[in-house]
Short mmCIF file of C-alpha atoms and ligand atoms in Angstrom, two decimals:
data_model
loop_
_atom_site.label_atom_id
_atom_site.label_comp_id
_atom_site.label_asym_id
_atom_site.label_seq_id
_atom_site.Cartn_x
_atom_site.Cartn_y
_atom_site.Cartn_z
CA UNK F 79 -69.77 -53.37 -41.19
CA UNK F 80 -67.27 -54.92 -43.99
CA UNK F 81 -67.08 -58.70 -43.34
CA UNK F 82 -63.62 -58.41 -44.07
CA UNK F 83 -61.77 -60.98 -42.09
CA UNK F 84 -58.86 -58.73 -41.03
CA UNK F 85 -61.50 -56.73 -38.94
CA UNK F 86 -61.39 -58.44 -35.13
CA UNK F 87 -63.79 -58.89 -32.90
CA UNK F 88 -62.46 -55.31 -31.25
CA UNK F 89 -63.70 -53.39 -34.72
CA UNK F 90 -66.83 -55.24 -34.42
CA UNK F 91 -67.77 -54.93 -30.96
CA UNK F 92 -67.67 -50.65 -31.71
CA UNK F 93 -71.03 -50.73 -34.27
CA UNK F 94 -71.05 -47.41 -36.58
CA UNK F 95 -67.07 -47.31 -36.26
CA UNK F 96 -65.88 -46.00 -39.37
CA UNK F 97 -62.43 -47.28 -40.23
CA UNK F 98 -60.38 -45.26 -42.82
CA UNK F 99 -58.69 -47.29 -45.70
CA UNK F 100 -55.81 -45.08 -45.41
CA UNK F 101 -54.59 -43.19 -42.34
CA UNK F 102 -52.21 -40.60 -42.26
CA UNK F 103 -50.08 -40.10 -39.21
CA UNK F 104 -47.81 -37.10 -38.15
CA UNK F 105 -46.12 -38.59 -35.37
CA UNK F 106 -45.16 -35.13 -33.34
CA UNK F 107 -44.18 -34.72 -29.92
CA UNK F 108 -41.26 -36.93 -29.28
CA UNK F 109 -38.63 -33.83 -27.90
CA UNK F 110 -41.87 -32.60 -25.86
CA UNK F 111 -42.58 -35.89 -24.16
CA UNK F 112 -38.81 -36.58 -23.60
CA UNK F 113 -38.54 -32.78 -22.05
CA UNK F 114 -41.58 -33.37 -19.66
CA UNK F 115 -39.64 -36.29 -17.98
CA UNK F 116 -36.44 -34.84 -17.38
CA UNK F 117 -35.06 -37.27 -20.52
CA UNK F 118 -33.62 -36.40 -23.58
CA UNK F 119 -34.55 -36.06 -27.11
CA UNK F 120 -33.34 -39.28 -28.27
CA UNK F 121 -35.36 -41.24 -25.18
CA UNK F 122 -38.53 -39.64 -27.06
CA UNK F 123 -37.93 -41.17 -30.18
CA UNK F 124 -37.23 -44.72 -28.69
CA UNK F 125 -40.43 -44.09 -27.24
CA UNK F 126 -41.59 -42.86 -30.59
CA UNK F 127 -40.49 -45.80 -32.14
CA UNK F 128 -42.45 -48.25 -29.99
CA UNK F 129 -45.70 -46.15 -30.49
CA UNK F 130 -45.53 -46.58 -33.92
CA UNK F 131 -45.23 -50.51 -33.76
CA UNK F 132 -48.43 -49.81 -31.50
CA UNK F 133 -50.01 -48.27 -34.39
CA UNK F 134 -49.23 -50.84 -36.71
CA UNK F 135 -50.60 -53.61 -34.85
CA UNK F 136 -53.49 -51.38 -33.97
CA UNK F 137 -54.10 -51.01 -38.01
CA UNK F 138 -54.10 -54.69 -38.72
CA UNK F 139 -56.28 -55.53 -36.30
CA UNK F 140 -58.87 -52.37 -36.91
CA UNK F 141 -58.55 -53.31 -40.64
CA UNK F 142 -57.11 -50.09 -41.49
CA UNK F 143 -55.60 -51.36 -45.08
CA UNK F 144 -53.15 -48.32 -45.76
CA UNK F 145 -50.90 -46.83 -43.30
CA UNK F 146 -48.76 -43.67 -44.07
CA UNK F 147 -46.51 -42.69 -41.24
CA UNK F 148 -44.47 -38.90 -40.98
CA UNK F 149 -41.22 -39.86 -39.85
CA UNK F 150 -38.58 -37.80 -41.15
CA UNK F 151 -39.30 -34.27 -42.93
CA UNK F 152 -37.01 -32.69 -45.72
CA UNK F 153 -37.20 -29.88 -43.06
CA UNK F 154 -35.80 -31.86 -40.32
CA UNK F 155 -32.14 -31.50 -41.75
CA UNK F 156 -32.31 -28.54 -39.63
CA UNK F 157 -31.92 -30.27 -36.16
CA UNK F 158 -28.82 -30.84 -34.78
CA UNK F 159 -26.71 -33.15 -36.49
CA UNK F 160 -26.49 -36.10 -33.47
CA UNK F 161 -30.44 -35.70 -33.70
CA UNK F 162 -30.57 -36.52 -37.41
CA UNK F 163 -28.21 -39.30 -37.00
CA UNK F 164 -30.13 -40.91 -34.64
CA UNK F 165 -33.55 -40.60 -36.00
CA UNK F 166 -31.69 -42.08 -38.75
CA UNK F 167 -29.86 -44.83 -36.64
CA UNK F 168 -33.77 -45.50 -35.58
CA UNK F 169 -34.91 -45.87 -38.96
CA UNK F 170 -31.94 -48.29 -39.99
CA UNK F 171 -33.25 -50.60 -36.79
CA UNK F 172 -37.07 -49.99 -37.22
CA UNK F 173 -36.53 -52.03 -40.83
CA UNK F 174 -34.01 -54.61 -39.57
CA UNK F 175 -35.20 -55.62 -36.46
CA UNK F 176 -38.93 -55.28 -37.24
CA UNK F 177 -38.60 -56.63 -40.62
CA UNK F 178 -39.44 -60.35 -39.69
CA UNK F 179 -42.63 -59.11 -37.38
CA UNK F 180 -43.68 -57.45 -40.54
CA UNK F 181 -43.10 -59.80 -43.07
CA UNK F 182 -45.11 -62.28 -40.88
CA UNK F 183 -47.79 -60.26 -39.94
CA UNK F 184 -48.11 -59.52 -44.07
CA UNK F 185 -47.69 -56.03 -43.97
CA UNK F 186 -46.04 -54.54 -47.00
CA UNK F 187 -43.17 -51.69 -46.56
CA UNK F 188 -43.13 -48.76 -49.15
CA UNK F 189 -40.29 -46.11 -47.77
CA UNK F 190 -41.31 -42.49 -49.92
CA UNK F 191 -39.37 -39.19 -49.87
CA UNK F 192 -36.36 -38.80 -51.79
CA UNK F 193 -33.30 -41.28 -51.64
CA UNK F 194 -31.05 -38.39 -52.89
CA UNK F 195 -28.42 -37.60 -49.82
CA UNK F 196 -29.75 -40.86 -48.10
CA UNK F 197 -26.11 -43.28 -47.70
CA UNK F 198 -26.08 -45.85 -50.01
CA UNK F 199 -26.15 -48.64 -47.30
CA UNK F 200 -29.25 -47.10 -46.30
CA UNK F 201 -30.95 -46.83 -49.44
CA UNK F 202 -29.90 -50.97 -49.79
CA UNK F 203 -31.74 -51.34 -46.48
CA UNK F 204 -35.03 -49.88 -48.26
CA UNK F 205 -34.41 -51.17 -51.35
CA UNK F 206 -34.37 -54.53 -49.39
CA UNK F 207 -37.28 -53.82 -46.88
CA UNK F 208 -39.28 -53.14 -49.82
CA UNK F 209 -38.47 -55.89 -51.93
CA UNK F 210 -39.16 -58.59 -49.47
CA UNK F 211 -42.69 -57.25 -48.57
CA UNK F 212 -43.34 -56.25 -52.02
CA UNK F 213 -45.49 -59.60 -52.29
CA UNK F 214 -47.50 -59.16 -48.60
CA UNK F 215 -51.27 -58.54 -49.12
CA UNK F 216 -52.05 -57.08 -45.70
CA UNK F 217 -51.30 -53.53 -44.74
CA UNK F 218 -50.00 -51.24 -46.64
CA UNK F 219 -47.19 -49.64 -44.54
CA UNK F 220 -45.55 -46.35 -45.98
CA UNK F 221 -43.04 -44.19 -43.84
CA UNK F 222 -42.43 -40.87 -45.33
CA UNK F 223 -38.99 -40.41 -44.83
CA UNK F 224 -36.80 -37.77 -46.03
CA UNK F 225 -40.02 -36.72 -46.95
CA UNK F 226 -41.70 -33.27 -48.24
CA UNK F 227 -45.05 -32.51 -50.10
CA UNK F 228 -44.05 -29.96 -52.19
CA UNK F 229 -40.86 -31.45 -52.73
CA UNK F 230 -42.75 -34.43 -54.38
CA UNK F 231 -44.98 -32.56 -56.20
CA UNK F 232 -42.11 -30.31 -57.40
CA UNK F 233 -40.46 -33.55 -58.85
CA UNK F 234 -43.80 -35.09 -60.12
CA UNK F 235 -43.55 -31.83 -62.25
CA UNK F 236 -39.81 -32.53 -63.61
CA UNK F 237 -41.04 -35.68 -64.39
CA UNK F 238 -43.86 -34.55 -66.48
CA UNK F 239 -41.79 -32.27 -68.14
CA UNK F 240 -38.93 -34.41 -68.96
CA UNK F 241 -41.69 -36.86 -71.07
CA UNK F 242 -43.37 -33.59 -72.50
CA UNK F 243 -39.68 -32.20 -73.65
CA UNK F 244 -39.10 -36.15 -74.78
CA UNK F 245 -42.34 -35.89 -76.96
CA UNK F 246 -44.15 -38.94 -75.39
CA UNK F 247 -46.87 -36.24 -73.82
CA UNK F 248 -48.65 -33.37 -74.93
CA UNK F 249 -49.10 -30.79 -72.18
CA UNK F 250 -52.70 -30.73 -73.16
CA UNK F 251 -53.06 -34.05 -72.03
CA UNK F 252 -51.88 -33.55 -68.62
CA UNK F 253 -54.78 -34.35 -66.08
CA UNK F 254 -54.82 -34.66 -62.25
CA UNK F 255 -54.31 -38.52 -62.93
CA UNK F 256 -50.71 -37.96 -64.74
CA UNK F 257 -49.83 -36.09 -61.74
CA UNK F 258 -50.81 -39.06 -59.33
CA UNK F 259 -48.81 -41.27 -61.54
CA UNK F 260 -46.08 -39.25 -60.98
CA UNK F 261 -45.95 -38.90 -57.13
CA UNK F 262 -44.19 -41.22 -54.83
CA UNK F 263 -47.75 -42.51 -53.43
CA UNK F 264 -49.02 -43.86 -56.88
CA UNK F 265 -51.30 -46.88 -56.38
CA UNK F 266 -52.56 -45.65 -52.84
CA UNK F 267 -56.21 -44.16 -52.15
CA UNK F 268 -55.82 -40.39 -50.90
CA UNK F 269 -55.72 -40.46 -46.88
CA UNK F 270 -59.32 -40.43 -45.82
CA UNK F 271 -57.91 -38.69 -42.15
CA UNK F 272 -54.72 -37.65 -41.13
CA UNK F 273 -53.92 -37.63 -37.77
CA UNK F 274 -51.31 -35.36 -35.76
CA UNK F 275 -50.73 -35.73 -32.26
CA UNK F 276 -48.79 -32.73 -29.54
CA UNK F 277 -51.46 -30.29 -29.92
CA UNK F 278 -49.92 -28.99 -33.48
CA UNK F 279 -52.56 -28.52 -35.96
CA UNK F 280 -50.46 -28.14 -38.96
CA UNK F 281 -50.44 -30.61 -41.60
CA UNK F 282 -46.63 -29.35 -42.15
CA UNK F 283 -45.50 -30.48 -45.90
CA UNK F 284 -47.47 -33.90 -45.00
CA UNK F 285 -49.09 -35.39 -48.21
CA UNK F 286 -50.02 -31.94 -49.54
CA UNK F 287 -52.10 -33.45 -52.64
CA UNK F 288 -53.26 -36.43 -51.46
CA UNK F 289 -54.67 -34.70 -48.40
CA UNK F 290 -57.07 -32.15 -50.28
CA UNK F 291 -59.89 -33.58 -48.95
CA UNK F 292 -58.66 -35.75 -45.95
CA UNK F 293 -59.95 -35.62 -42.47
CA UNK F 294 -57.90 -33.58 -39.70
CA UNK F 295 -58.03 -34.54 -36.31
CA UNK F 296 -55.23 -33.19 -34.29
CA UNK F 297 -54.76 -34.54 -30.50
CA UNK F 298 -52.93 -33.30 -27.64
CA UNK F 299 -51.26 -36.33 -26.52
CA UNK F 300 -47.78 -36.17 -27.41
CA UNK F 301 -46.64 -39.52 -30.14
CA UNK F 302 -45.25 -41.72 -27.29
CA UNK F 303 -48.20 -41.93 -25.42
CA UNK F 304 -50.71 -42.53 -28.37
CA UNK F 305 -52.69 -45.69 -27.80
CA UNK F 306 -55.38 -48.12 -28.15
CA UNK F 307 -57.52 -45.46 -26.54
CA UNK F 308 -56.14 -42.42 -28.10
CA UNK F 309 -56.80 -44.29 -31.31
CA UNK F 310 -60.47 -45.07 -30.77
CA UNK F 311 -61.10 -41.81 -29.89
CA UNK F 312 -60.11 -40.80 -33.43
CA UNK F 313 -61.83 -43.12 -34.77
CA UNK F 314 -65.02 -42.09 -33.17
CA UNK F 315 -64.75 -38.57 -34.37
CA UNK F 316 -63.69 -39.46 -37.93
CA UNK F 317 -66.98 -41.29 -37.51
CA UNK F 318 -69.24 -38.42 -37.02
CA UNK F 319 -67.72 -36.28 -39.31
CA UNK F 320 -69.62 -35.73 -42.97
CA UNK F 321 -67.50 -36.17 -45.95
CA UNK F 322 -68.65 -34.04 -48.72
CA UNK F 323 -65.24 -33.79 -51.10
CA UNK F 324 -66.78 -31.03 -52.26
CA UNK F 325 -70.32 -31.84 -52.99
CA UNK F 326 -73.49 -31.38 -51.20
CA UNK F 327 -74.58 -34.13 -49.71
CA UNK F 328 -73.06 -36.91 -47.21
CA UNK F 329 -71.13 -40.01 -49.39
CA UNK F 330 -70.42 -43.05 -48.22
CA UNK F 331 -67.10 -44.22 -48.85
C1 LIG R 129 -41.54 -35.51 -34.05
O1 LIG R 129 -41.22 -35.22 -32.72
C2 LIG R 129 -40.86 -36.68 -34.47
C3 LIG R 129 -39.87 -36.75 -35.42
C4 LIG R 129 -39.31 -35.65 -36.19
C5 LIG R 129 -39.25 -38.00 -35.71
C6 LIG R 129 -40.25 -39.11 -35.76
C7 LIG R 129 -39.58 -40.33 -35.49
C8 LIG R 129 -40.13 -41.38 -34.87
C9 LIG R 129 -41.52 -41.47 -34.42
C10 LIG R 129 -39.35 -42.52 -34.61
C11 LIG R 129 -38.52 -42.87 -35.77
C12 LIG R 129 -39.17 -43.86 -36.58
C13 LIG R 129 -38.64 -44.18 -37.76
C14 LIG R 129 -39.17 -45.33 -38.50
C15 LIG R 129 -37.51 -43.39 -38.31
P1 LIG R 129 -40.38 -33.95 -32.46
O2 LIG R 129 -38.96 -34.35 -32.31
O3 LIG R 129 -40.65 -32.93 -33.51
O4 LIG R 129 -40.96 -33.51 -31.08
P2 LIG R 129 -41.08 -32.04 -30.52
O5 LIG R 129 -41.89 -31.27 -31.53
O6 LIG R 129 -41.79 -32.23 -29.22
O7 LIG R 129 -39.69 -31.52 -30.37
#
Protein backbone atom coordinates (compact mmCIF):
# COMPACT_ATOMS: atom_id res chain seq x y z
CA UNK A 1 0.00 0.00 0.00
CA UNK A 2 1.41 3.65 -1.08
CA UNK A 3 2.67 5.36 2.12
CA UNK A 4 1.23 8.33 0.81
CA UNK A 5 0.10 10.45 3.67
CA UNK A 6 -3.25 11.52 2.15
CA UNK A 7 -4.30 7.76 2.47
CA UNK A 8 -6.22 7.48 6.18
CA UNK A 9 -6.32 5.01 8.37
CA UNK A 10 -9.89 3.96 6.52
CA UNK A 11 -7.72 3.09 3.09
CA UNK A 12 -5.41 1.26 5.22
CA UNK A 13 -7.50 -0.72 7.37
CA UNK A 14 -9.08 -2.40 3.68
CA UNK A 15 -5.48 -4.37 2.70
CA UNK A 16 -5.43 -5.22 -1.25
CA UNK A 17 -7.79 -2.05 -1.84
CA UNK A 18 -6.85 -0.72 -5.02
CA UNK A 19 -7.44 3.01 -5.24
CA UNK A 20 -7.66 4.57 -8.77
CA UNK A 21 -5.54 7.79 -9.41
CA UNK A 22 -8.31 9.08 -11.38
CA UNK A 23 -12.02 8.29 -11.05
CA UNK A 24 -14.56 9.05 -13.36
CA UNK A 25 -18.06 9.68 -12.15
CA UNK A 26 -21.44 9.85 -14.11
CA UNK A 27 -23.57 11.10 -11.52
CA UNK A 28 -27.16 9.69 -12.97
CA UNK A 29 -30.27 9.27 -11.26
CA UNK A 30 -31.19 12.53 -9.72
CA UNK A 31 -35.03 12.88 -11.63
CA UNK A 32 -35.36 8.98 -10.65
CA UNK A 33 -34.61 9.39 -6.98
CA UNK A 34 -36.65 12.68 -6.78
CA UNK A 35 -39.70 10.68 -8.67
CA UNK A 36 -39.51 7.70 -6.15
CA UNK A 37 -40.30 10.15 -3.24
CA UNK A 38 -43.10 11.97 -4.51
CA UNK A 39 -40.45 15.19 -4.96
CA UNK A 40 -39.46 16.92 -7.84
CA UNK A 41 -36.65 17.07 -10.19
CA UNK A 42 -34.92 19.91 -8.74
CA UNK A 43 -35.10 18.19 -4.94
CA UNK A 44 -32.89 15.39 -6.77
CA UNK A 45 -30.27 17.54 -7.74
CA UNK A 46 -29.98 19.31 -4.26
CA UNK A 47 -29.63 15.91 -3.22
CA UNK A 48 -27.25 15.39 -6.09
CA UNK A 49 -25.33 18.14 -5.08
CA UNK A 50 -24.64 16.98 -1.52
CA UNK A 51 -23.59 13.46 -2.83
CA UNK A 52 -21.07 14.84 -4.74
CA UNK A 53 -19.45 16.87 -1.76
CA UNK A 54 -19.70 13.19 -0.26
CA UNK A 55 -17.58 12.03 -2.98
CA UNK A 56 -15.12 14.58 -2.69
CA UNK A 57 -14.38 14.15 0.82
CA UNK A 58 -14.55 10.45 0.24
CA UNK A 59 -11.58 10.99 -2.52
CA UNK A 60 -9.30 12.92 -0.24
CA UNK A 61 -9.46 10.75 2.33
CA UNK A 62 -9.20 7.31 0.05
CA UNK A 63 -6.29 9.15 -1.70
CA UNK A 64 -7.98 9.12 -4.91
CA UNK A 65 -5.64 12.06 -6.53
CA UNK A 66 -7.90 12.90 -9.67
CA UNK A 67 -11.53 13.34 -9.61
CA UNK A 68 -13.62 13.90 -12.84
CA UNK A 69 -17.26 14.46 -12.16
CA UNK A 70 -20.33 14.33 -15.18
CA UNK A 71 -22.36 17.14 -14.33
CA UNK A 72 -23.82 18.78 -17.17
CA UNK A 73 -23.89 17.09 -20.82
CA UNK A 74 -23.88 19.12 -24.20
CA UNK A 75 -27.00 16.85 -24.55
CA UNK A 76 -28.71 18.10 -21.56
CA UNK A 77 -29.79 21.41 -23.41
CA UNK A 78 -32.62 19.27 -24.23
CA UNK A 79 -34.44 19.33 -20.78
CA UNK A 80 -36.75 21.76 -20.02
CA UNK A 81 -35.55 25.11 -19.78
CA UNK A 82 -36.38 25.73 -15.68
CA UNK A 83 -34.33 22.33 -15.42
CA UNK A 84 -31.26 23.73 -17.16
CA UNK A 85 -31.45 26.85 -15.25
CA UNK A 86 -31.34 25.28 -12.19
CA UNK A 87 -28.74 22.70 -12.68
CA UNK A 88 -27.07 25.77 -13.68
CA UNK A 89 -28.19 27.92 -10.60
CA UNK A 90 -26.56 24.65 -8.72
CA UNK A 91 -23.41 24.90 -10.41
CA UNK A 92 -23.08 28.80 -9.80
CA UNK A 93 -23.54 27.80 -5.78
CA UNK A 94 -21.53 24.47 -5.83
CA UNK A 95 -18.29 26.97 -6.72
CA UNK A 96 -19.26 29.87 -4.44
CA UNK A 97 -20.34 28.40 -1.48
CA UNK A 98 -18.00 25.37 -1.57
CA UNK A 99 -15.15 27.30 -2.78
CA UNK A 100 -13.57 28.04 0.74
CA UNK A 101 -14.13 24.10 1.87
CA UNK A 102 -12.15 23.42 -1.22
CA UNK A 103 -9.54 25.76 -1.18
CA UNK A 104 -8.84 24.57 2.43
CA UNK A 105 -9.07 21.11 2.01
CA UNK A 106 -6.36 21.76 -1.14
CA UNK A 107 -8.32 20.47 -3.75
CA UNK A 108 -7.77 22.08 -7.10
CA UNK A 109 -10.95 23.02 -9.46
CA UNK A 110 -10.55 22.49 -13.32
CA UNK A 111 -14.27 23.21 -14.91
CA UNK A 112 -13.97 21.34 -18.82
CA UNK A 113 -16.60 21.41 -21.58
CA UNK A 114 -17.01 24.33 -23.65
CA UNK A 115 -17.52 27.98 -22.25
CA UNK A 116 -19.21 28.90 -25.61
CA UNK A 117 -23.13 29.79 -24.70
CA UNK A 118 -22.08 29.66 -20.93
CA UNK A 119 -23.11 33.70 -19.52
CA UNK A 120 -20.26 35.60 -19.09
CA UNK A 121 -20.79 36.02 -15.26
CA UNK A 122 -20.61 32.42 -15.21
CA UNK A 123 -17.65 31.83 -17.12
CA UNK A 124 -15.96 34.73 -14.45
CA UNK A 125 -17.15 32.35 -11.72
CA UNK A 126 -14.87 29.48 -13.36
CA UNK A 127 -12.40 31.54 -14.49
CA UNK A 128 -12.19 32.53 -10.73
CA UNK A 129 -12.78 29.00 -9.13
CA UNK A 130 -9.99 27.92 -11.17
CA UNK A 131 -7.61 30.50 -10.61
CA UNK A 132 -7.68 30.43 -6.90
CA UNK A 133 -7.11 26.60 -6.69
CA UNK A 134 -4.82 26.64 -9.53
CA UNK A 135 -1.90 26.48 -6.83
CA UNK A 136 -3.66 23.48 -4.42
CA UNK A 137 -1.62 20.22 -4.55
CA UNK A 138 -4.32 17.85 -3.30
CA UNK A 139 -7.08 16.54 -5.46
CA UNK A 140 -7.53 17.14 -8.62
CA UNK A 141 -11.25 18.11 -8.97
CA UNK A 142 -12.67 18.39 -12.65
CA UNK A 143 -16.53 18.83 -13.33
CA UNK A 144 -17.39 18.27 -16.88
CA UNK A 145 -19.77 20.77 -17.51
CA UNK A 146 -21.33 21.73 -20.65
CA UNK A 147 -19.50 18.84 -21.44
CA UNK A 148 -19.37 16.24 -24.53
CA UNK A 149 -16.68 13.67 -25.70
CA UNK A 150 -16.95 13.96 -29.11
CA UNK A 151 -17.53 17.47 -28.93
CA UNK A 152 -13.94 17.77 -27.43
CA UNK A 153 -12.39 15.61 -29.59
CA UNK A 154 -14.13 17.32 -32.55
CA UNK A 155 -12.41 20.63 -31.36
CA UNK A 156 -9.03 18.95 -30.43
CA UNK A 157 -9.23 18.30 -34.27
CA UNK A 158 -9.89 22.16 -35.29
CA UNK A 159 -7.19 22.83 -33.22
CA UNK A 160 -4.78 20.59 -34.90
CA UNK A 161 -5.79 21.77 -38.04
CA UNK A 162 -5.68 25.39 -37.48
CA UNK A 163 -1.58 24.86 -36.51
CA UNK A 164 -1.26 22.38 -39.57
CA UNK A 165 -3.05 25.17 -42.00
CA UNK A 166 -0.66 27.82 -39.89
CA UNK A 167 2.45 25.66 -40.90
CA UNK A 168 3.75 25.08 -37.29
CA UNK A 169 2.77 21.09 -37.81
CA UNK A 170 3.11 18.63 -40.34
CA UNK A 171 0.17 16.22 -40.43
CA UNK A 172 2.72 13.49 -40.45
CA UNK A 173 3.70 14.38 -37.19
CA UNK A 174 0.44 14.09 -35.58
CA UNK A 175 0.55 11.27 -32.84
CA UNK A 176 -1.97 10.21 -30.14
CA UNK A 177 0.09 12.64 -27.79
CA UNK A 178 -0.78 15.93 -30.01
CA UNK A 179 -4.25 14.88 -29.64
CA UNK A 180 -4.02 14.71 -25.70
CA UNK A 181 -2.44 18.06 -25.83
CA UNK A 182 -5.24 19.23 -27.47
CA UNK A 183 -8.18 18.01 -25.28
CA UNK A 184 -9.61 19.84 -22.39
CA UNK A 185 -8.11 17.05 -19.89
CA UNK A 186 -4.37 17.67 -20.87
CA UNK A 187 -2.08 17.01 -17.89
CA UNK A 188 -4.51 14.32 -16.31
CA UNK A 189 -3.79 10.38 -16.32
CA UNK A 190 -6.70 8.58 -18.40
CA UNK A 191 -9.54 7.47 -15.79
CA UNK A 192 -8.41 4.14 -14.49
CA UNK A 193 -12.58 3.39 -13.69
CA UNK A 194 -15.46 5.26 -14.37
CA UNK A 195 -18.25 4.90 -12.38
CA UNK A 196 -22.12 5.41 -13.25
CA UNK A 197 -24.72 5.00 -10.84
CA UNK A 198 -29.09 4.40 -11.67
CA UNK A 199 -28.59 1.16 -13.26
CA UNK A 200 -27.52 2.92 -16.79
CA UNK A 201 -24.61 1.27 -18.26
CA UNK A 202 -23.79 3.76 -20.84
CA UNK A 203 -20.75 5.72 -20.70
CA UNK A 204 -22.96 8.48 -22.67
CA UNK A 205 -20.37 11.08 -24.44
CA UNK A 206 -18.33 10.74 -20.95
CA UNK A 207 -14.51 11.05 -21.62
CA UNK A 208 -14.74 9.10 -24.88
CA UNK A 209 -10.74 9.01 -25.36
CA UNK A 210 -9.54 9.05 -22.18
CA UNK A 211 -11.78 6.15 -21.25
CA UNK A 212 -10.43 3.55 -23.93
CA UNK A 213 -9.20 1.45 -21.50
CA UNK A 214 -10.92 2.56 -18.18
CA UNK A 215 -12.76 0.37 -15.82
CA UNK A 216 -16.75 0.29 -15.93
CA UNK A 217 -18.61 -0.41 -13.01
CA UNK A 218 -22.16 0.69 -13.23
CA UNK A 219 -24.42 0.56 -9.87
CA UNK A 220 -27.98 0.64 -9.29
CA UNK A 221 -28.19 3.09 -6.61
CA UNK A 222 -29.46 6.18 -7.92
CA UNK A 223 -26.53 9.51 -7.39
CA UNK A 224 -28.21 10.82 -4.16
CA UNK A 225 -27.88 7.89 -2.27
CA UNK A 226 -24.20 6.97 -3.27
CA UNK A 227 -22.05 6.61 -0.20
CA UNK A 228 -19.23 5.60 1.88
CA UNK A 229 -20.52 2.10 1.31
CA UNK A 230 -21.60 2.31 -2.20
CA UNK A 231 -18.10 3.60 -2.75
CA UNK A 232 -16.18 0.74 -1.17
CA UNK A 233 -18.04 -1.55 -2.92
CA UNK A 234 -16.55 -0.12 -6.12
CA UNK A 235 -13.60 -0.08 -4.94
CA UNK A 236 -13.55 -3.69 -4.11
CA UNK A 237 -14.53 -4.73 -7.55
CA UNK A 238 -12.16 -2.35 -9.37
CA UNK A 239 -9.85 -4.38 -7.15
CA UNK A 240 -10.38 -7.73 -8.56
CA UNK A 241 -10.60 -6.76 -11.90
CA UNK A 242 -7.29 -7.48 -14.32
CA UNK A 243 -6.08 -4.61 -16.29
CA UNK A 244 -4.56 -5.70 -19.45
CA UNK A 245 -4.79 -2.26 -21.77
CA UNK A 246 -4.49 -4.46 -24.29
CA UNK A 247 -1.74 -6.81 -23.52
CA UNK A 248 -1.56 -10.21 -22.15
CA UNK A 249 -0.72 -10.30 -18.95
CA UNK A 250 -1.94 -8.51 -15.55
CA UNK A 251 0.08 -4.81 -14.97
CA UNK A 252 0.33 -3.17 -12.09
CA UNK A 253 -0.39 0.32 -12.21
C1 LIG B 1 -28.37 13.09 -13.80
O1 LIG B 1 -29.61 12.82 -13.22
C2 LIG B 1 -27.87 14.33 -13.31
C3 LIG B 1 -27.68 15.48 -14.05
C4 LIG B 1 -27.96 15.67 -15.46
C5 LIG B 1 -27.20 16.66 -13.41
C6 LIG B 1 -26.11 16.35 -12.44
C7 LIG B 1 -26.07 17.40 -11.47
C8 LIG B 1 -25.71 17.23 -10.20
C9 LIG B 1 -25.26 15.97 -9.59
C10 LIG B 1 -25.76 18.33 -9.32
C11 LIG B 1 -25.21 19.54 -9.95
C12 LIG B 1 -23.82 19.70 -9.61
C13 LIG B 1 -23.12 20.65 -10.23
C14 LIG B 1 -21.76 20.97 -9.75
C15 LIG B 1 -23.69 21.39 -11.37
P1 LIG B 1 -30.84 12.86 -14.14
O2 LIG B 1 -31.50 14.18 -14.01
O3 LIG B 1 -30.46 12.48 -15.53
O4 LIG B 1 -31.73 11.76 -13.48
P2 LIG B 1 -32.76 10.80 -14.20
O5 LIG B 1 -32.00 10.08 -15.27
O6 LIG B 1 -33.21 9.91 -13.10
O7 LIG B 1 -33.85 11.67 -14.74
Amino acid sequence: MSSDPAITTTARQAPGLKIPVHLGVIMDGNGRWARSRGKPRTEGHMAGVKALRRIVDLSIRYGVANLTVFSFSSENWSRPRDEINFIFTLLRRFVASDLETLYRNNVRVRIIGTRLGLEASLQRLIDDVEQKTALNTGLNLTVAFNYGGRAEITEAIRRIAVAVSAGELRPEDITEATVERALYTYGLPDPDLIIRTSGEQRVSNFLLWQGAYSELVFVEQNWPDFDERSFLGVLEEYSLRERRFGGVEAQSL
